[in-house]
Short mmCIF file of C-alpha atoms and ligand atoms in Angstrom, two decimals:
data_model
loop_
_atom_site.label_atom_id
_atom_site.label_comp_id
_atom_site.label_asym_id
_atom_site.label_seq_id
_atom_site.Cartn_x
_atom_site.Cartn_y
_atom_site.Cartn_z
CA MET M 1 -35.85 -24.11 0.86
CA THR M 2 -32.64 -23.09 2.60
CA VAL M 3 -29.49 -23.92 0.69
CA LYS M 4 -26.59 -25.14 2.79
CA LEU M 5 -23.69 -22.71 2.62
CA VAL M 6 -20.15 -23.89 1.86
CA ARG M 7 -19.10 -22.07 5.04
CA ASP M 8 -21.15 -20.84 7.96
CA THR M 9 -18.63 -18.32 9.29
CA TYR M 10 -17.64 -15.06 7.62
CA LEU M 11 -14.15 -14.97 6.09
CA PRO M 12 -12.77 -11.40 5.91
CA TYR M 13 -10.59 -10.29 2.96
CA GLY M 14 -7.68 -9.50 5.24
CA LYS M 15 -6.77 -9.80 8.90
CA GLN M 16 -3.79 -9.39 11.19
CA TRP M 17 -1.86 -12.32 12.71
CA ILE M 18 -0.92 -11.67 16.33
CA ASP M 19 0.91 -14.28 18.42
CA GLU M 20 2.10 -14.49 22.03
CA GLU M 21 5.49 -12.96 21.16
CA ASP M 22 3.77 -9.88 19.74
CA ILE M 23 1.64 -9.57 22.87
CA GLN M 24 4.69 -9.97 25.12
CA ALA M 25 6.60 -7.31 23.15
CA VAL M 26 3.78 -4.81 23.75
CA ILE M 27 3.48 -5.75 27.44
CA ASN M 28 7.22 -5.17 27.88
CA VAL M 29 6.82 -1.61 26.61
CA LEU M 30 3.79 -1.01 28.82
CA LYS M 31 5.82 -2.12 31.85
CA GLY M 32 8.84 -0.03 30.86
CA ASP M 33 9.73 3.65 31.08
CA TYR M 34 8.74 4.90 27.65
CA LEU M 35 5.39 4.70 25.91
CA THR M 36 6.59 7.11 23.22
CA THR M 37 9.87 8.65 21.99
CA GLY M 38 11.71 5.76 23.63
CA PRO M 39 14.10 3.14 22.25
CA ALA M 40 11.53 0.84 20.60
CA VAL M 41 10.96 3.25 17.70
CA SER M 42 14.61 3.40 16.64
CA GLU M 43 14.94 -0.36 17.11
CA PHE M 44 12.02 -0.90 14.72
CA GLU M 45 13.51 1.60 12.27
CA LYS M 46 16.89 -0.14 12.33
CA ALA M 47 15.29 -3.54 11.77
CA ALA M 48 13.16 -2.25 8.89
CA ALA M 49 16.14 -0.54 7.21
CA ALA M 50 18.20 -3.72 7.59
CA TYR M 51 15.40 -5.82 6.14
CA VAL M 52 14.83 -3.72 3.01
CA GLY M 53 18.51 -2.78 2.64
CA SER M 54 18.13 0.99 2.98
CA THR M 55 20.48 3.34 4.84
CA TYR M 56 17.69 5.06 6.80
CA ALA M 57 14.15 4.42 7.99
CA VAL M 58 11.78 6.83 9.74
CA ALA M 59 8.65 5.55 11.48
CA PHE M 60 5.37 7.48 11.46
CA ALA M 61 1.98 7.28 13.17
CA ASN M 62 0.52 5.82 9.94
CA GLY M 63 1.34 5.40 6.27
CA THR M 64 -0.58 8.50 5.23
CA ALA M 65 1.49 10.69 7.58
CA ALA M 66 4.60 9.04 6.12
CA LEU M 67 3.49 9.98 2.58
CA HIS M 68 2.80 13.55 3.71
CA ALA M 69 6.28 13.77 5.22
CA ALA M 70 7.84 12.37 2.03
CA CYS M 71 6.08 15.06 -0.02
CA PHE M 72 7.43 17.69 2.36
CA ALA M 73 10.95 16.26 2.16
CA ALA M 74 10.69 16.23 -1.65
CA ASN M 75 9.89 19.94 -1.43
CA ILE M 76 6.42 19.66 -2.97
CA GLY M 77 4.79 23.06 -2.63
CA VAL M 78 1.87 25.12 -3.90
CA GLY M 79 1.20 24.52 -7.59
CA ASP M 80 3.73 21.71 -8.00
CA GLU M 81 2.52 18.74 -10.01
CA VAL M 82 2.99 15.18 -8.81
CA ILE M 83 2.15 12.22 -11.04
CA THR M 84 0.46 9.23 -9.46
CA THR M 85 -1.99 6.45 -10.26
CA SER M 86 -5.73 6.52 -9.75
CA MET M 87 -5.98 2.79 -9.02
CA THR M 88 -4.96 3.23 -5.39
CA PHE M 89 -6.13 4.28 -1.97
CA ALA M 90 -6.89 8.02 -1.79
CA ALA M 91 -3.89 8.68 0.49
CA SER M 92 -1.45 8.26 -2.44
CA ALA M 93 -2.87 11.46 -3.97
CA ASN M 94 -4.14 13.26 -0.84
CA CYS M 95 -0.55 13.68 0.40
CA VAL M 96 0.14 15.93 -2.60
CA LEU M 97 -2.89 18.11 -1.75
CA TYR M 98 -1.72 18.41 1.88
CA GLN M 99 1.34 20.26 0.52
CA GLY M 100 -0.68 22.45 -1.85
CA GLY M 101 0.46 20.43 -4.85
CA ILE M 102 -1.60 19.12 -7.76
CA PRO M 103 -2.05 15.37 -8.24
CA ILE M 104 -1.83 14.38 -11.91
CA PHE M 105 -3.33 10.96 -12.59
CA ALA M 106 -1.58 8.76 -15.13
CA ASP M 107 -3.54 5.73 -16.33
CA ILE M 108 -2.60 2.13 -15.57
CA ASP M 109 -1.17 -0.61 -17.74
CA ASP M 110 -4.06 -2.89 -18.61
CA LYS M 111 -2.12 -6.06 -17.77
CA THR M 112 -0.29 -5.27 -14.52
CA TYR M 113 -2.77 -2.60 -13.30
CA ASN M 114 0.30 -0.58 -12.28
CA ILE M 115 0.92 2.99 -13.46
CA ASP M 116 2.06 3.02 -17.11
CA PRO M 117 5.53 4.62 -17.45
CA GLN M 118 4.77 5.82 -20.98
CA ILE M 119 1.72 7.70 -19.74
CA ILE M 120 3.80 9.20 -16.92
CA GLU M 121 6.27 10.55 -19.48
CA ALA M 122 3.44 12.13 -21.48
CA LYS M 123 2.16 13.91 -18.35
CA ILE M 124 5.48 15.51 -17.33
CA THR M 125 5.47 19.32 -17.55
CA ALA M 126 7.73 22.11 -16.31
CA LYS M 127 5.73 22.04 -13.05
CA THR M 128 6.24 18.33 -12.34
CA LYS M 129 8.24 17.76 -9.16
CA ALA M 130 7.72 14.11 -8.26
CA ILE M 131 6.21 10.75 -9.14
CA ILE M 132 4.31 8.60 -6.62
CA PRO M 133 4.04 5.14 -8.19
CA VAL M 134 2.13 2.47 -6.27
CA ASP M 135 3.19 -1.19 -6.21
CA PHE M 136 -0.41 -2.29 -6.71
CA THR M 137 -1.37 -5.57 -4.96
CA GLY M 138 2.32 -6.05 -4.07
CA GLN M 139 3.72 -6.22 -7.61
CA PRO M 140 6.58 -3.72 -8.01
CA VAL M 141 6.14 -1.01 -10.64
CA ASP M 142 8.58 -0.69 -13.51
CA LEU M 143 11.18 1.02 -11.30
CA ASP M 144 14.03 1.14 -13.81
CA LYS M 145 11.93 3.03 -16.34
CA ILE M 146 10.40 5.33 -13.74
CA LEU M 147 13.73 6.15 -12.07
CA GLU M 148 15.40 6.79 -15.42
CA MET M 149 12.61 9.18 -16.39
CA ALA M 150 12.84 10.87 -12.99
CA LYS M 151 16.56 11.39 -13.39
CA LYS M 152 16.13 12.85 -16.86
CA HIS M 153 13.50 15.35 -15.66
CA ASN M 154 14.93 15.94 -12.18
CA LEU M 155 11.95 14.43 -10.31
CA VAL M 156 11.78 12.74 -6.92
CA VAL M 157 10.33 9.22 -6.81
CA ILE M 158 8.24 8.47 -3.71
CA GLU M 159 7.26 4.82 -4.05
CA ASP M 160 3.99 3.94 -2.32
CA ALA M 161 4.84 0.38 -1.25
CA ALA M 162 1.96 0.03 1.22
CA HIS M 163 1.18 -3.24 -0.62
CA ALA M 164 4.73 -4.35 -1.25
CA LEU M 165 6.69 -4.95 1.95
CA GLY M 166 8.73 -8.08 1.20
CA ALA M 167 8.50 -7.73 -2.59
CA THR M 168 11.60 -7.65 -4.78
CA TYR M 169 12.43 -5.89 -8.05
CA LYS M 170 15.26 -7.37 -10.13
CA GLY M 171 16.56 -9.15 -7.05
CA LYS M 172 16.51 -6.06 -4.80
CA LYS M 173 14.07 -5.55 -1.95
CA VAL M 174 11.44 -2.87 -2.46
CA GLY M 175 12.41 -0.05 -0.08
CA SER M 176 16.05 0.14 -1.14
CA ILE M 177 15.55 1.47 -4.68
CA SER M 178 13.46 4.67 -4.93
CA ASP M 179 14.39 8.07 -3.46
CA MET M 180 11.88 7.39 -0.69
CA THR M 181 9.64 4.36 -0.16
CA MET M 182 6.54 4.28 2.04
CA PHE M 183 5.21 1.27 3.95
CA SER M 184 1.98 1.00 5.94
CA PHE M 185 1.39 -1.15 9.02
CA HIS M 186 -2.39 -1.02 9.02
CA PRO M 187 -3.78 -4.41 10.20
CA VAL M 188 -4.67 -5.63 6.69
CA LYS M 189 -1.14 -4.97 5.41
CA HIS M 190 1.77 -7.44 5.57
CA ILE M 191 2.76 -6.59 9.13
CA THR M 192 0.93 -4.40 11.60
CA SER M 193 1.66 -1.97 14.41
CA GLY M 194 -2.05 -1.18 14.86
CA GLU M 195 -1.60 2.01 12.87
CA GLY M 196 1.83 2.83 11.55
CA GLY M 197 3.98 3.78 8.61
CA MET M 198 7.61 4.06 7.55
CA ILE M 199 9.72 5.86 4.98
CA THR M 200 12.95 4.19 3.91
CA THR M 201 15.60 6.17 2.05
CA ASN M 202 19.31 6.23 1.26
CA ASN M 203 19.39 10.04 1.26
CA LYS M 204 20.65 11.80 4.40
CA GLU M 205 19.00 15.13 3.59
CA TYR M 206 15.57 13.50 3.21
CA TYR M 207 16.20 11.51 6.37
CA GLU M 208 16.85 14.61 8.46
CA LYS M 209 13.84 16.46 7.06
CA LEU M 210 11.58 13.48 7.72
CA LEU M 211 12.74 13.25 11.34
CA LYS M 212 11.97 16.91 12.01
CA PHE M 213 8.68 16.90 10.10
CA ARG M 214 7.48 14.03 12.28
CA SER M 215 7.99 16.13 15.40
CA HIS M 216 6.70 19.69 14.82
CA GLY M 217 9.70 20.77 12.74
CA ILE M 218 11.75 20.72 15.95
CA THR M 219 15.39 19.76 16.40
CA ARG M 220 17.34 19.37 19.65
CA ASP M 221 20.65 18.67 17.95
CA PRO M 222 23.00 21.58 18.96
CA ASP M 223 24.92 21.10 15.70
CA LYS M 224 21.72 21.89 13.77
CA THR M 225 20.19 24.77 15.75
CA LYS M 226 20.69 28.39 14.71
CA GLU M 227 20.88 29.68 18.28
CA HIS M 228 22.38 28.20 21.44
CA HIS M 229 20.68 29.25 24.70
CA GLY M 230 21.72 26.34 26.89
CA PRO M 231 21.25 22.62 27.45
CA TRP M 232 17.42 22.91 27.50
CA TYR M 233 17.31 24.53 24.08
CA TYR M 234 15.39 23.16 21.13
CA GLU M 235 14.37 24.95 18.01
CA MET M 236 11.35 24.83 15.73
CA GLN M 237 12.66 25.44 12.23
CA PHE M 238 9.59 24.83 10.07
CA LEU M 239 5.93 23.87 10.49
CA GLY M 240 5.92 20.14 11.21
CA TYR M 241 3.32 17.86 12.76
CA ASN M 242 3.04 15.36 15.56
CA TYR M 243 3.25 12.28 13.36
CA ARG M 244 5.24 10.17 15.82
CA MET M 245 4.83 6.44 16.23
CA THR M 246 4.54 5.27 19.86
CA ASP M 247 6.87 2.70 21.40
CA ILE M 248 3.83 0.47 21.86
CA GLN M 249 3.27 0.45 18.09
CA ALA M 250 6.97 0.09 17.31
CA ALA M 251 7.42 -2.93 19.59
CA LEU M 252 4.51 -4.65 17.88
CA GLY M 253 5.85 -3.73 14.45
CA ALA M 254 9.35 -5.03 15.22
CA SER M 255 7.95 -8.29 16.55
CA GLN M 256 5.80 -8.67 13.43
CA LEU M 257 8.72 -7.95 11.12
CA MET M 258 10.42 -11.12 12.34
CA LYS M 259 7.51 -13.10 10.89
CA LEU M 260 7.33 -11.24 7.58
CA GLU M 261 9.00 -13.90 5.44
CA MET M 262 6.59 -16.52 6.81
CA PHE M 263 3.63 -14.20 6.12
CA VAL M 264 4.73 -13.56 2.54
CA ASN M 265 5.35 -17.27 1.91
CA LEU M 266 1.87 -18.17 3.11
CA ARG M 267 0.31 -15.45 0.96
CA SER M 268 2.08 -16.68 -2.15
CA LYS M 269 1.22 -20.30 -1.39
CA TYR M 270 -2.48 -19.37 -1.26
CA VAL M 271 -2.12 -17.37 -4.46
CA ASP M 272 -0.74 -20.49 -6.17
CA LEU M 273 -3.80 -22.44 -5.01
CA TYR M 274 -6.15 -19.74 -6.36
CA ASN M 275 -4.30 -19.53 -9.68
CA ALA M 276 -4.36 -23.30 -10.15
CA ALA M 277 -8.06 -23.51 -9.32
CA PHE M 278 -9.18 -20.65 -11.58
CA LYS M 279 -6.86 -20.97 -14.57
CA ASP M 280 -9.33 -22.97 -16.66
CA MET M 281 -12.19 -20.49 -16.13
CA GLU M 282 -12.86 -18.40 -19.21
CA GLU M 283 -14.94 -15.89 -17.25
CA VAL M 284 -12.09 -14.58 -15.08
CA ILE M 285 -8.72 -12.96 -15.73
CA LEU M 286 -6.07 -13.86 -13.16
CA PRO M 287 -3.44 -11.42 -11.84
CA TYR M 288 -0.70 -10.99 -14.45
CA GLN M 289 2.84 -11.05 -13.06
CA LYS M 290 5.85 -9.50 -14.78
CA GLU M 291 9.16 -11.37 -14.78
CA ASP M 292 11.26 -8.52 -13.36
CA GLY M 293 9.73 -8.56 -9.89
CA VAL M 294 8.38 -10.86 -7.21
CA SER M 295 5.13 -9.72 -5.62
CA SER M 296 4.56 -9.93 -1.88
CA TRP M 297 0.82 -10.36 -2.57
CA HIS M 298 -1.10 -7.90 -0.45
CA LEU M 299 -4.19 -8.47 -2.60
CA TYR M 300 -5.48 -11.19 -4.90
CA ILE M 301 -7.80 -9.65 -7.48
CA ILE M 302 -9.81 -11.46 -10.12
CA ARG M 303 -11.13 -9.55 -13.13
CA LEU M 304 -14.46 -10.67 -14.55
CA ARG M 305 -15.00 -10.99 -18.29
CA LEU M 306 -18.42 -9.38 -18.13
CA GLU M 307 -19.19 -10.26 -21.76
CA LYS M 308 -19.16 -13.92 -20.70
CA LEU M 309 -21.46 -13.37 -17.72
CA LYS M 310 -25.19 -12.74 -17.44
CA VAL M 311 -24.77 -10.33 -14.52
CA ASN M 312 -22.48 -7.50 -13.50
CA ARG M 313 -19.77 -7.37 -10.85
CA LYS M 314 -22.27 -6.15 -8.24
CA GLU M 315 -24.40 -9.30 -8.42
CA ILE M 316 -21.35 -11.59 -8.20
CA TYR M 317 -19.98 -9.54 -5.30
CA GLU M 318 -23.28 -9.70 -3.42
CA GLU M 319 -23.61 -13.44 -3.98
CA LEU M 320 -20.08 -14.06 -2.64
CA GLN M 321 -20.85 -11.93 0.43
CA LYS M 322 -24.07 -13.87 0.98
CA GLN M 323 -21.96 -17.02 0.95
CA ASN M 324 -19.75 -15.61 3.76
CA ILE M 325 -16.81 -14.82 1.48
CA GLY M 326 -15.59 -11.36 2.53
CA VAL M 327 -14.78 -10.02 -0.90
CA ASN M 328 -13.85 -6.39 -1.49
CA VAL M 329 -13.13 -3.97 -4.34
CA HIS M 330 -9.70 -2.30 -4.69
CA TYR M 331 -10.09 0.46 -5.70
CA ILE M 332 -12.63 3.07 -6.62
CA PRO M 333 -10.41 5.23 -8.88
CA VAL M 334 -9.31 8.19 -6.76
CA HIS M 335 -10.24 10.77 -9.41
CA LEU M 336 -13.87 9.61 -9.32
CA HIS M 337 -14.46 10.40 -5.64
CA PRO M 338 -16.82 13.36 -5.09
CA PHE M 339 -14.04 15.43 -3.51
CA TYR M 340 -11.81 14.99 -6.55
CA ARG M 341 -14.68 15.62 -8.97
CA GLN M 342 -15.27 18.90 -7.18
CA LEU M 343 -11.62 19.78 -7.88
CA GLY M 344 -12.27 19.25 -11.59
CA TYR M 345 -11.22 15.64 -12.08
CA GLY M 346 -13.70 13.12 -13.47
CA GLU M 347 -14.63 10.38 -15.93
CA GLY M 348 -12.47 9.82 -18.96
CA LEU M 349 -9.20 10.82 -17.31
CA CYS M 350 -7.95 7.23 -16.83
CA PRO M 351 -10.00 4.92 -19.07
CA ASN M 352 -8.09 1.73 -18.16
CA ALA M 353 -8.51 2.31 -14.43
CA GLU M 354 -12.18 3.23 -14.87
CA GLN M 355 -12.86 0.05 -16.85
CA LEU M 356 -10.89 -2.12 -14.44
CA TYR M 357 -12.90 -0.74 -11.52
CA LYS M 358 -16.11 -2.14 -13.03
CA GLU M 359 -14.72 -5.67 -13.36
CA ILE M 360 -12.67 -6.46 -10.25
CA ILE M 361 -13.24 -8.40 -7.06
CA THR M 362 -10.65 -8.86 -4.30
CA LEU M 363 -10.72 -12.34 -2.78
CA PRO M 364 -9.70 -13.06 0.84
CA LEU M 365 -5.93 -13.35 1.27
CA PHE M 366 -4.06 -13.26 4.56
CA PRO M 367 -1.54 -15.54 6.26
CA GLY M 368 -3.89 -16.51 9.09
CA MET M 369 -6.44 -18.12 6.79
CA SER M 370 -6.32 -21.89 6.52
CA GLU M 371 -5.93 -23.97 3.39
CA GLN M 372 -9.55 -25.02 3.94
CA ASP M 373 -10.57 -21.34 3.87
CA VAL M 374 -8.83 -21.01 0.50
CA TYR M 375 -10.69 -24.06 -0.83
CA ASP M 376 -13.99 -22.62 0.45
CA VAL M 377 -13.35 -19.42 -1.51
CA ILE M 378 -12.46 -21.46 -4.59
CA THR M 379 -15.64 -23.55 -4.35
CA VAL M 380 -17.91 -20.55 -3.86
CA VAL M 381 -16.27 -18.48 -6.62
CA ARG M 382 -16.43 -21.37 -9.10
CA ASN M 383 -20.07 -22.14 -8.22
CA THR M 384 -21.11 -18.50 -8.44
CA VAL M 385 -19.38 -17.83 -11.76
CA ASN M 386 -20.79 -21.05 -13.21
CA THR M 387 -24.29 -20.08 -12.11
CA TYR M 388 -24.09 -16.76 -13.95
CA LYS M 389 -22.03 -17.65 -17.01
CA MET M 390 -23.51 -17.42 -20.49
CA SER M 391 -24.43 -20.86 -21.61
C1 PLP B 1 -2.89 1.45 3.26
C2 PLP B 1 -2.46 2.35 2.18
C3 PLP B 1 -2.01 3.67 2.40
C4 PLP B 1 -2.15 4.39 3.70
O1 PLP B 1 -1.63 3.78 4.79
P1 PLP B 1 -2.26 4.05 6.24
O2 PLP B 1 -1.24 3.40 7.13
O3 PLP B 1 -3.59 3.38 6.29
O4 PLP B 1 -2.34 5.51 6.45
C5 PLP B 1 -1.51 4.39 1.33
N1 PLP B 1 -1.46 3.87 0.10
C6 PLP B 1 -1.90 2.62 -0.17
C7 PLP B 1 -1.81 2.10 -1.56
C8 PLP B 1 -2.43 1.83 0.86
O5 PLP B 1 -2.89 0.62 0.58
#
């Protein structure tokens, strides 16, 4: 017997929204004079800085390159310790390794799934140089506590806000608060430039280092060069990279940014539908939201109460996939990846993150999904959980 599926097309967990204006913006660049290092990049940077309320913004080829640059600007070097969370994408910790630093994983708060400030404090040593907190799923971390701690111990805060473009903390936009804040424009994120990233900052010294790092460590500004050979002269002052964003990417990003508020509103509307539909289910824990921030909802994650279910997360995940619901798992704790184990990290380091990993499923959430898509997910999740719940 073949059972009729609630939906016969696959619904991914995330997807970009591209409209005719976006396409036209890219075409205009392709027909113009500059494909890279042209005016579109600084226009995108200005718009992003204005949106988040920061003094400066520097665009990068992707968010990972942006994190690397921020670690360089923060002067992370060989042997320096940087505290971050394990419940994140590997890039949040890899950027420390790129600079020869040592990632130190602090466990998460069991309610918000964000890094726990008290555990950060316990991990600070004489070698600690920076903290990289991640606004997990779009919910801002406890910035006041983290920034206060950073000030006390003279640490730089590089906020990984890849999930949190459009989020606010105590009424302020994420991106205007930390020493440096990173955004990603990968297609599953809030806005996309294909690949792309940005650092926002209010600090001029960081800004100038970021600009040079993005382009081989080179400056052409005659006020900043040590020698002066003539009008052709540029100078490489440290080992940088080619981490530039193209004008093609920047034009797409700037066009997308104009739709950000609409994107965030749709995401939170769908979250409200999910929350209302699941709140009576004893077998799932819904995303807890603190009062001091407003999430921009990159991800909607349900946590299974495995003691109330006859099967594990894997079986539920596979059943949802079979039903064309493109669920995902965010994240495999970074310290459990084979590469990190080989560096000496492993089980037991972050018990809350390790436990959470076994119980979570990310449901589809993106502005381009329809209300009917949301109801399909709700129906399939409810049916599946009911099938496997302890009677
Ligand atoms: C997406 C993401 C990154 C990396 O961004 P890319 O643009 O893909 O390089 C870093 N940290 C987190 C938490 C992310 O989700």
